[in-house]
Coordinates of C-alpha atoms and ligand atoms in Angstrom, one line a residue:
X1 CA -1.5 16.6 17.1
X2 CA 1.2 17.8 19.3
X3 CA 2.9 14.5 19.6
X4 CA 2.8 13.7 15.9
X5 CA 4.3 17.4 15.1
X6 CA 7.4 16.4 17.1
X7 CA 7.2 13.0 15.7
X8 CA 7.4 15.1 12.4
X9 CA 10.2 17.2 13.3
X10 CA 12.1 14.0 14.8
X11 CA 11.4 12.8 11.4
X12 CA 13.1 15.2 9.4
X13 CA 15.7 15.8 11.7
X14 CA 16.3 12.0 10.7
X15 CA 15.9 12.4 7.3
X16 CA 18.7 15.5 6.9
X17 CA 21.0 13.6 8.9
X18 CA 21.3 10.5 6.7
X19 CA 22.1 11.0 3.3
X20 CA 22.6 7.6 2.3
X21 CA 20.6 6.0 -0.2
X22 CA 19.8 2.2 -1.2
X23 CA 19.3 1.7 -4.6
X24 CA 16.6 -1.4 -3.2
X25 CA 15.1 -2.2 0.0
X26 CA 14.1 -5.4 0.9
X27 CA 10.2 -3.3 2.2
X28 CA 9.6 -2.4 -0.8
X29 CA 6.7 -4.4 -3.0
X30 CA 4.3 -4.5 -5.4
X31 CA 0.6 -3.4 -5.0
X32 CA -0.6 -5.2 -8.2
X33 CA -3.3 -3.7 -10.0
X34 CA -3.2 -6.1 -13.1
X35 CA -4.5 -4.4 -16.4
X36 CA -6.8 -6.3 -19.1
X37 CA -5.8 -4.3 -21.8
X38 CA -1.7 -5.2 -21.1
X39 CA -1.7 -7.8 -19.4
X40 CA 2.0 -8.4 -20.8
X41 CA 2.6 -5.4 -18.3
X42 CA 2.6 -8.0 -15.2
X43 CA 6.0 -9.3 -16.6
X44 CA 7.7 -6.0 -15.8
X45 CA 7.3 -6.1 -12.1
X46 CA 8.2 -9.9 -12.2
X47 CA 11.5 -9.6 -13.2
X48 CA 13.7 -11.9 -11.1
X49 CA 16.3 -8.5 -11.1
X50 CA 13.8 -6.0 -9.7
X51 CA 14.2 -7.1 -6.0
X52 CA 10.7 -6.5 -5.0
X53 CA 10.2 -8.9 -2.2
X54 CA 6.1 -9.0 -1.8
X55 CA 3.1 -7.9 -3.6
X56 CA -0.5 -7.4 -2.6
X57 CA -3.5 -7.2 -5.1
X58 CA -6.5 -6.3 -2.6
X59 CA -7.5 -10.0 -3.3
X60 CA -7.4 -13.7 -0.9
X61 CA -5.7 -15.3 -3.5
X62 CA -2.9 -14.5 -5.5
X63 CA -2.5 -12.9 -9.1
X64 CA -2.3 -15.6 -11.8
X65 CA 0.3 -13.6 -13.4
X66 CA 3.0 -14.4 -10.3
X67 CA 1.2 -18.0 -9.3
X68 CA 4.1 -20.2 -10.9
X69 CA 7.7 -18.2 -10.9
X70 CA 7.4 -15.1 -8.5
X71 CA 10.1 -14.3 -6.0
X72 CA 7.4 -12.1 -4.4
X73 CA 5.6 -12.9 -1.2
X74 CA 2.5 -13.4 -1.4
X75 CA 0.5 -11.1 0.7
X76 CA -3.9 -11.8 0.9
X77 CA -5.9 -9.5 1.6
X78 CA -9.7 -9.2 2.4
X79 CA -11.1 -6.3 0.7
X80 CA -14.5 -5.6 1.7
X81 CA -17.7 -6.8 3.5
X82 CA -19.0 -9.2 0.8
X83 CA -19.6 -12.5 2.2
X84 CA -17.3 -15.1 -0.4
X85 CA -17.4 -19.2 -1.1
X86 CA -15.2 -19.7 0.4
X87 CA -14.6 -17.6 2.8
X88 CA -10.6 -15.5 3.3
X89 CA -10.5 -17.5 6.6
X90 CA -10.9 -21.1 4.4
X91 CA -8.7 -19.7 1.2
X92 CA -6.0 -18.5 3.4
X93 CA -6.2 -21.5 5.8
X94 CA -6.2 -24.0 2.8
X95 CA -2.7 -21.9 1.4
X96 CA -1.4 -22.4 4.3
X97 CA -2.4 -26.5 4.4
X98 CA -0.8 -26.8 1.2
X99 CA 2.2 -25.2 2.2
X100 CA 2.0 -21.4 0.8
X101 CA 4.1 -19.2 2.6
X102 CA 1.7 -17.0 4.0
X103 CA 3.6 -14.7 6.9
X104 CA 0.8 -11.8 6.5
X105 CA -2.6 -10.9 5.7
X106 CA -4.0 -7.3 5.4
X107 CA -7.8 -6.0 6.4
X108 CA -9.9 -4.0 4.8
X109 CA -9.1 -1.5 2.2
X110 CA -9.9 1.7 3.0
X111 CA -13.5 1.1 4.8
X112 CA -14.0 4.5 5.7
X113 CA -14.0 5.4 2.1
X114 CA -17.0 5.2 -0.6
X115 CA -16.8 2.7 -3.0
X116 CA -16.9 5.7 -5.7
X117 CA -12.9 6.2 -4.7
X118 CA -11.8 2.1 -4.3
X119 CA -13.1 2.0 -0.4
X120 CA -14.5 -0.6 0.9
X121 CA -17.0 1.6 3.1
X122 CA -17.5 -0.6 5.9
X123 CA -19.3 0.4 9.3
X124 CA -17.3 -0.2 12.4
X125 CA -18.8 -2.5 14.0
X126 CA -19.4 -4.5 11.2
X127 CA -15.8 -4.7 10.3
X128 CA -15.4 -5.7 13.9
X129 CA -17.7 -8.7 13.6
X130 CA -15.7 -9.6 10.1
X131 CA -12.4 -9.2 11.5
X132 CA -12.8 -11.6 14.6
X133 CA -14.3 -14.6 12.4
X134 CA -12.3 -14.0 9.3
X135 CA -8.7 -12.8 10.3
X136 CA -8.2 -13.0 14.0
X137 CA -8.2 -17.2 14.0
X138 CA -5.0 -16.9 11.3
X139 CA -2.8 -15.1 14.1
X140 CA -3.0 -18.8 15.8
X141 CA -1.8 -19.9 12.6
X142 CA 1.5 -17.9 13.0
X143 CA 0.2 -14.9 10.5
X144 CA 0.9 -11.7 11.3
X145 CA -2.1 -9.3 10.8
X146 CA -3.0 -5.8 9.2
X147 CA -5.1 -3.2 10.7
X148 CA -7.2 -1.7 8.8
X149 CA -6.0 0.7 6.1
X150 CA -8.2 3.5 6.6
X151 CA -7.6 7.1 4.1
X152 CA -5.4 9.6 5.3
X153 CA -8.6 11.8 6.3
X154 CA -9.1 12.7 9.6
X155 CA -12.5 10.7 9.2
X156 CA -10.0 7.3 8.6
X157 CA -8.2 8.2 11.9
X158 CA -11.5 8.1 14.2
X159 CA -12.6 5.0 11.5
X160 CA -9.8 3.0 13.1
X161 CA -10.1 4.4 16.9
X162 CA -13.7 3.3 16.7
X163 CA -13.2 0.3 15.2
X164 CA -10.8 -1.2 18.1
X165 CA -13.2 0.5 20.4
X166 CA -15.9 -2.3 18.7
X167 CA -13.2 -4.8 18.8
X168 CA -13.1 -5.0 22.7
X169 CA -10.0 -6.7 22.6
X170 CA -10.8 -9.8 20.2
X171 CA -8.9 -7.8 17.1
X172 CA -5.2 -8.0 17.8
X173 CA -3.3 -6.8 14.3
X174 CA 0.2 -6.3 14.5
X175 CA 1.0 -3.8 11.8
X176 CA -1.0 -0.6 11.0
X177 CA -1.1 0.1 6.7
X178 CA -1.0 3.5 6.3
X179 CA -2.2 5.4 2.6
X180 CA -1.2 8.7 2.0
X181 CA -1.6 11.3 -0.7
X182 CA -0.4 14.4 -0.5
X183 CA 3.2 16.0 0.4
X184 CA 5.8 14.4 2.9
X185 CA 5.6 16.5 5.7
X186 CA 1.7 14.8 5.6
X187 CA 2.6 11.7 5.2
X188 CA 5.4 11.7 8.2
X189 CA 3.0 13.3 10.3
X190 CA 0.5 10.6 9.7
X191 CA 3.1 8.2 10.9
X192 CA 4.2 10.0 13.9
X193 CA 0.3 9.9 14.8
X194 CA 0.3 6.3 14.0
X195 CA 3.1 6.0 16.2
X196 CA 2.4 8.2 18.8
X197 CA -1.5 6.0 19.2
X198 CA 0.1 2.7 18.7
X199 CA 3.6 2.6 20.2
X200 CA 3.4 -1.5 19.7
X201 CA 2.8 -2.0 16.4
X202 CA 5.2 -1.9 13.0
X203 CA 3.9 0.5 10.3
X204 CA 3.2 -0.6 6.4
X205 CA 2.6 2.1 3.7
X206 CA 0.3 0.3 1.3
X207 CA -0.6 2.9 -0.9
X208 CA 1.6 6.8 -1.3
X209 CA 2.5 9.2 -3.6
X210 CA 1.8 12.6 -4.5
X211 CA -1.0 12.8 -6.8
X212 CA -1.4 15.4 -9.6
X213 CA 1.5 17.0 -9.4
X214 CA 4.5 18.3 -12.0
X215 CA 6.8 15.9 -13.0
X216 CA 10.1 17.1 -10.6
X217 CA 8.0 17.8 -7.9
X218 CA 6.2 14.2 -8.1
X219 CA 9.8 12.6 -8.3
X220 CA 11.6 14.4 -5.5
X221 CA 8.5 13.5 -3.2
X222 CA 9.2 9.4 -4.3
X223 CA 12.7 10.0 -3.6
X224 CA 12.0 11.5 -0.2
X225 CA 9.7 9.4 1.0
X226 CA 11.8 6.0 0.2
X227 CA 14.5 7.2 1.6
X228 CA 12.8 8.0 4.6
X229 CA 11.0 4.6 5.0
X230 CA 14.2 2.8 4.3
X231 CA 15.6 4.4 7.1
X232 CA 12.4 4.4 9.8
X233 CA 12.6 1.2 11.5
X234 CA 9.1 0.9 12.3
X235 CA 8.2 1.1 8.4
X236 CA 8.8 -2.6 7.6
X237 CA 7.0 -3.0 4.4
X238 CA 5.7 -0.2 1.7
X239 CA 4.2 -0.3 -2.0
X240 CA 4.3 2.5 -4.0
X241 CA 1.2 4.0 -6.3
X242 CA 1.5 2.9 -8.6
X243 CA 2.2 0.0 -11.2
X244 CA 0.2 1.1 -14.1
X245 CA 0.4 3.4 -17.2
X246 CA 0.0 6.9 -17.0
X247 CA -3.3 7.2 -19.3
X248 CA -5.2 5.2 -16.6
X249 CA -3.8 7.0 -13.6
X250 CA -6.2 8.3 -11.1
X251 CA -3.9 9.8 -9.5
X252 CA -2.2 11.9 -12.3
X253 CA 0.0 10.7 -15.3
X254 CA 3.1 12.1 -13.1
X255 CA 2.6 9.4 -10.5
X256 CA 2.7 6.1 -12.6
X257 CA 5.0 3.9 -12.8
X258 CA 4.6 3.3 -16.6
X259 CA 4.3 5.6 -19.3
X260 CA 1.3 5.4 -21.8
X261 CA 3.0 2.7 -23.7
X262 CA 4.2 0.7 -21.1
X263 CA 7.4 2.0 -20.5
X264 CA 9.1 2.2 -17.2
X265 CA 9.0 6.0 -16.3
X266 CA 12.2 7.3 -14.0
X267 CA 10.0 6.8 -10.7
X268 CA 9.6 3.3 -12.4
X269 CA 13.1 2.4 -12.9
X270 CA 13.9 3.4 -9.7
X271 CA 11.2 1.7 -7.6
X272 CA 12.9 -1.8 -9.3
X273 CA 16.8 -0.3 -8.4
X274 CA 17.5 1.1 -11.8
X275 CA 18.5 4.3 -13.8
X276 CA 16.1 6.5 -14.9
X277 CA 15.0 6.0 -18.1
X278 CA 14.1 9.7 -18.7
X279 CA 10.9 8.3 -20.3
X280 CA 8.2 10.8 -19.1
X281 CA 4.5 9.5 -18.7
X282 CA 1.4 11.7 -20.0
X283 CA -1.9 10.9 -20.3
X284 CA -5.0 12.3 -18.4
X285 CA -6.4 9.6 -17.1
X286 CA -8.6 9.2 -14.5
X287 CA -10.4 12.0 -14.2
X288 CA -13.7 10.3 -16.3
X289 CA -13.2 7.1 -14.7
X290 CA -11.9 5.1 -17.8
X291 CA -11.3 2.1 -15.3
X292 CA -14.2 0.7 -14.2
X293 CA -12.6 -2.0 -12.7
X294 CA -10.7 0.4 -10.5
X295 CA -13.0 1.8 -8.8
X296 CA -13.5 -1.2 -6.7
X297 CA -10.3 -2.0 -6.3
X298 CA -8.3 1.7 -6.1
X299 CA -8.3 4.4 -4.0
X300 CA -8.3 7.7 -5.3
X301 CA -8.9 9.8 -2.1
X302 CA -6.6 13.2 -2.2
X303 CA -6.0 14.9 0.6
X304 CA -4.5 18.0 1.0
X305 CA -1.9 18.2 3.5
X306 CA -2.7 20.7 6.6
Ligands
NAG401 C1 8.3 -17.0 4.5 O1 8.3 -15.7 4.0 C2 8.9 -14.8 4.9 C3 8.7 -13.4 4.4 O2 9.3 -13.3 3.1 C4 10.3 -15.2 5.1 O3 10.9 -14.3 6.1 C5 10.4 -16.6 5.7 O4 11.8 -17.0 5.8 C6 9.7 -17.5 4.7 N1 9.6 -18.8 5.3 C7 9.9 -19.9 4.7 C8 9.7 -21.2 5.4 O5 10.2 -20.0 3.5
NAG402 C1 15.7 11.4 -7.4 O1 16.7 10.5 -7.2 C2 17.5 10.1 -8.3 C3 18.5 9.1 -8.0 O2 17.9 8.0 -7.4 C4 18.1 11.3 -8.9 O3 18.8 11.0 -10.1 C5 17.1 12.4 -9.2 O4 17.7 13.6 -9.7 C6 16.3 12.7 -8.0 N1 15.2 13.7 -8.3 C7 14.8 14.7 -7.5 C8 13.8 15.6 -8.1 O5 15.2 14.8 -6.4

């Protein structure tokens, strides 16, 4: 922890130094969690003006709402465990053979986490196993690869330790995804640690935010921590969470980036590089576990900051 406390202070001492800020970032993207009751909602994040440059969707294959006009990159991912037909190593290989610009895949969402809060709960070893025969051939292939994204627990930190550990050198990623809920001084602490255990590898921030928390306090945590990852060099790509209204929001109304009708809230309009709207999301949902299909897909693990 030492190392990632300076990182931390380092970090800060960046962040009070530079008050510029971009109104878009070519990092930012979309973590897509489509919705079947709206799914007119997709539209909003497609917008040709919103300068989102990728999107993932926790899936191989991409979401039929962006198939045909999308000026986002694609970005697979393989979720979980479950053996598929075909496999992520076939669908990925056969986008790639028809000419789908495929420049990164991610691993795993959050296997150190239960399936009760989106994770994908996946033993070590076993991920190990997955990893070398699913992902590791498409780094031949000229794909880049993603660790990994553990929770911000401690528990996700020795996850991935023991996970290379099992690798033995046949898993070779060259990003680390990084989720974080909680405050910033967390979140760039988890990065210095990142950093600090692997020196070589860029940094994505799949899935952030501060979860139930006021309104002000919610927004000047977003504004924070995109201005920070717009500066940080070794944060190359991160998605906000997230891209759905505020009655479904596991992780607090306060945090979406759509109101209960659909609306862009401010942290909305900003994330796409445009005014606030001063619409303000409510709702309280979430906390009965309205979205069953969530729970597969999202994570919902809060941790409080040290
Ligand atoms: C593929 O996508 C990447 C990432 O957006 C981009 O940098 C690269 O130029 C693209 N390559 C082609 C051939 O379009
Ligand atoms: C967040 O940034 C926007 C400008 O992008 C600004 O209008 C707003 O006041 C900021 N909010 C907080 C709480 O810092």
């Amino acid at each position: 922890m030492q190392s990632s406390q300076l990182t931390t202070i380092v970090a800060l001492a960046i962040l009070l130094t530079s008050p510029v800020q971009s109104a878009t970032s070519p990092k930012r993207g979309l973590c897509h969690i489509p919705s079947n009751n709206h799914p007119s909602d997709d539209k909003i994040w497609r917008d040709p003006n919103s300068k989102l440059t990728w999107y993932y969707n926790y899936r191989a294959t991409p979401s039929p709402a962006y198939l045909s006009d999308s000026p986002m990159h694609f970005v697979p991912m393989l979720w979980g465990s479950a053996p598929s037909t075909p496999s992520f190593l076939d669908t990925v290989t056969s986008m790639l053979d028809n000419g789908r610009n495929i420049t990164y895949v991610l691993g795993f969402n959050e296997p150190d986490g239960p399936h009760r809060t989106g994770g994908s709960n996946i033993p070590a070893d076993l991920a190990a196993i997955i990893w070398k025969s699913q992902i590791e051939p498409l780094k031949k292939r000229g794909v880049q690869l993603g660790a990994p994204a553990v929770t911000g627990s401690p528990n996700g930190f020795t996850w991935l330790e023991n996970w290379f550990r099992e690798c033995d050198g046949g898993c070779n990623p060259d990003f680390v995804p990084i989720h974080w809920y909680g405050d910033f001084e967390g979140l760039a602490s988890q990065v210095g640690q990142v950093m600090g255990t692997y020196p070589d590898m860029k940094i994505w921030v799949t899935e952030w935010g501060l979860p139930h928390a006021g309104l002000e306090e919610t927004q000047m945590n977003y504004n924070i921590s995109t201005e920070w990852f717009d500066r940080m060099e070794v944060i190359t790509h991160y998605s906000y969470f997230g891209a759905f209204r505020s009655d479904v929001s596991n992780v607090g109304p306060n945090s979406a980036m759509l109101t209960q009708k659909g609306q862009l809230s401010d942290i909305g309009s900003w994330y796409l590089g445009r005014q606030a709207t001063k619409n303000v999301p409510k709702g309280t949902g979430g906390k009965t576990g309205i979205f069953t299909a969530w729970v597969v897909l999202v994570s919902g693990v809060v941790w409080a900051v040290l």
